[in-house]
Short mmCIF file of C-alpha atoms in Angstrom, two decimals:
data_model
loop_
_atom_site.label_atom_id
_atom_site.label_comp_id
_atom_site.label_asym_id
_atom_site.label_seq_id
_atom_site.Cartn_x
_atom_site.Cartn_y
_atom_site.Cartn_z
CA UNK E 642 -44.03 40.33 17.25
CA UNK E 643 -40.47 40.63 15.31
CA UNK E 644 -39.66 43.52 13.00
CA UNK E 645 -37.38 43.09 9.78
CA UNK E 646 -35.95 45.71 8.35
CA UNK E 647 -33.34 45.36 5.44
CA UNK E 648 -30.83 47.26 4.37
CA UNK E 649 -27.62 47.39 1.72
CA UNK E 650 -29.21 46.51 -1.98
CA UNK E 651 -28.35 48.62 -5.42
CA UNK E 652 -26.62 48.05 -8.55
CA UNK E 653 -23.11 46.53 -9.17
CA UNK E 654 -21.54 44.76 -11.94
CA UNK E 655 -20.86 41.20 -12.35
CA UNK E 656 -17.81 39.76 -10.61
CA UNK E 657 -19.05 42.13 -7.78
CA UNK E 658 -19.62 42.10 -3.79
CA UNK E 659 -22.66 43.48 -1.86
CA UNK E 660 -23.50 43.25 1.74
CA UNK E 661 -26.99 43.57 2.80
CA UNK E 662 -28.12 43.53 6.19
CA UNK E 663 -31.35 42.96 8.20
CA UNK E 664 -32.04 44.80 11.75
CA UNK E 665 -34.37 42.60 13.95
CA UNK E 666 -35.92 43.85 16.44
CA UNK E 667 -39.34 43.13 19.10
CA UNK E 668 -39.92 39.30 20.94
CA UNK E 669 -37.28 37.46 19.15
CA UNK E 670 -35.69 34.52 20.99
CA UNK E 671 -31.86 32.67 20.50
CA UNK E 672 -34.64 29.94 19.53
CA UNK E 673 -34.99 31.54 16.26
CA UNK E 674 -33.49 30.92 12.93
CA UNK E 675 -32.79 33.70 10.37
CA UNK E 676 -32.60 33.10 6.34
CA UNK E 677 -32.45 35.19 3.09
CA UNK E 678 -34.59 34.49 0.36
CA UNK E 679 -34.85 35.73 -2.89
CA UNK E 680 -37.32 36.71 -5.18
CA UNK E 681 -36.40 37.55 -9.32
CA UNK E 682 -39.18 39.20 -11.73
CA UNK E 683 -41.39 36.40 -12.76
CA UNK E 684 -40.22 33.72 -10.17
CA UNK E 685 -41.08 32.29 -7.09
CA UNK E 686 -39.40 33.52 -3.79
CA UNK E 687 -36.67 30.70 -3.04
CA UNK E 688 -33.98 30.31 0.05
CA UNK E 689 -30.47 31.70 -0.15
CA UNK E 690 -28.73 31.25 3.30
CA UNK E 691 -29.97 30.60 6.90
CA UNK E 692 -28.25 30.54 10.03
CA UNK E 693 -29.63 29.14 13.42
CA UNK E 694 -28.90 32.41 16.19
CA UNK E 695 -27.85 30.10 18.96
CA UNK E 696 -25.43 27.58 17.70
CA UNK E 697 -24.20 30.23 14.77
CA UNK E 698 -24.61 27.08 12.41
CA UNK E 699 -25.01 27.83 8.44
CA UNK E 700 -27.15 26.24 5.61
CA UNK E 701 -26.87 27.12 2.21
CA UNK E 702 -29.01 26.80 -1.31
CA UNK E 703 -26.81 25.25 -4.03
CA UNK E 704 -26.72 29.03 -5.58
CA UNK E 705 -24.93 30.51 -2.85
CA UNK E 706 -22.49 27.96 -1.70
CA UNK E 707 -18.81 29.02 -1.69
CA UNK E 708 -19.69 32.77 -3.45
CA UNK E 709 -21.99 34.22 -0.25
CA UNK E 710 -22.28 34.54 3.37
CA UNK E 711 -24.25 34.62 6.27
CA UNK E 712 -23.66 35.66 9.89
CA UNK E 713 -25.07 37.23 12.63
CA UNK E 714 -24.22 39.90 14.97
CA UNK E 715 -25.54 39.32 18.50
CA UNK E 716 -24.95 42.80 20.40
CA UNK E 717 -26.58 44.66 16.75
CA UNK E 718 -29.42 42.37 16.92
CA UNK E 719 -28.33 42.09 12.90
CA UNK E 720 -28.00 39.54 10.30
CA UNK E 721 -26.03 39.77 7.34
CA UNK E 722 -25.22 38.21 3.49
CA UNK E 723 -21.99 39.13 2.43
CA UNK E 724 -22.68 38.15 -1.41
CA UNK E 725 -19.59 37.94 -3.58
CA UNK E 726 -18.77 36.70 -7.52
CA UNK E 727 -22.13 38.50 -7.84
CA UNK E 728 -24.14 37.25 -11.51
CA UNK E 729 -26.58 38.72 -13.10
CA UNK E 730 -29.14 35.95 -12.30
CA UNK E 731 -28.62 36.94 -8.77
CA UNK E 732 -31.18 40.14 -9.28
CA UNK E 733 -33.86 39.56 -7.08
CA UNK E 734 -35.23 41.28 -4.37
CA UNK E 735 -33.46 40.02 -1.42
CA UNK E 736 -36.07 39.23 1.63
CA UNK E 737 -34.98 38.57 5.35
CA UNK E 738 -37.11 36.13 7.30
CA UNK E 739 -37.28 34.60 10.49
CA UNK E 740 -38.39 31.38 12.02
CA UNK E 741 -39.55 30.81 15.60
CA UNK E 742 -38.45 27.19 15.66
CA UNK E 743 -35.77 24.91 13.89
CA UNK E 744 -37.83 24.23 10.98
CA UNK E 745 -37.16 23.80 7.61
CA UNK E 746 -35.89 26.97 4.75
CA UNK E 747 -38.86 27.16 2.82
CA UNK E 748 -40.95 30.07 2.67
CA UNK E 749 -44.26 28.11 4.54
CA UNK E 750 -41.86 27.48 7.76
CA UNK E 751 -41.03 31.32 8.03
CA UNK E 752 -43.27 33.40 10.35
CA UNK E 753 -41.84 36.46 10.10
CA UNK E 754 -41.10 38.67 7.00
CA UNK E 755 -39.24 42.03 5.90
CA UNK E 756 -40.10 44.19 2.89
CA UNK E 757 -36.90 43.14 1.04
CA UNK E 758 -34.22 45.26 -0.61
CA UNK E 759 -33.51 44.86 -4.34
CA UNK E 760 -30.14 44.09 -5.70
CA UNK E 761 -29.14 44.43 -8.91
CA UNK E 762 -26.22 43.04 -10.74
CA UNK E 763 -25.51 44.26 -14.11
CA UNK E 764 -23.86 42.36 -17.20
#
């Protein structure tokens, strides 16, 4: 079993950076991969970023590309998404996930799930 815990959301203002982070812990495996999704009022959870823990390699939703970030730390056990040029669109609750094989970012490939952390970004 693999524990998610997240960490970082709140409120900041457009044009703005937040870092949230996700603490794994229990079985997990440099097999794995890691993602953020994302889930706004009224909308179905979609895929940020994912990043495969062995090779370090880094995928990203259309969204994301070029304004946020996604890396791992391997002696914290901890990923991260730096998230700058922050919108207002990006409110969501942000959700960390895992994946026990090199599957694909959607939400039916994950197998593990954290409670999320919202972030808020204010006009």
């Amino acid at each position: 079993q693999v524990q998610l815990v997240e960490s970082g959301g709140g409120l900041v203002q457009a044009g703005g950076s937040l870092r949230v982070s996700c603490a794994v812990s229990g079985r997990t495996s440099s097999s794995y991969s890691m993602a953020w999704f994302r889930q706004a009022p009224g909308k179905e959870r979609e895929f940020v970023a994912g990043i495969r823990w062995s090779s370090g390699s880094t995928y990203y939703a259309d969204s994301a590309k070029g304004r946020f970030t996604i890396a791992r730390d391997n002696a914290k056990n901890t990923v991260y998404l730096q998230m700058n040029s922050l919108k207002p669109e990006d409110t969501a609750v942000y959700y960390c996930a895992a994946d026990r094989a090199l599957g694909s970012w959607s939400v039916r490939a994950m197998d593990y799930w954290g409670k999320g952390t919202l972030v808020t970004v204010s006009s």
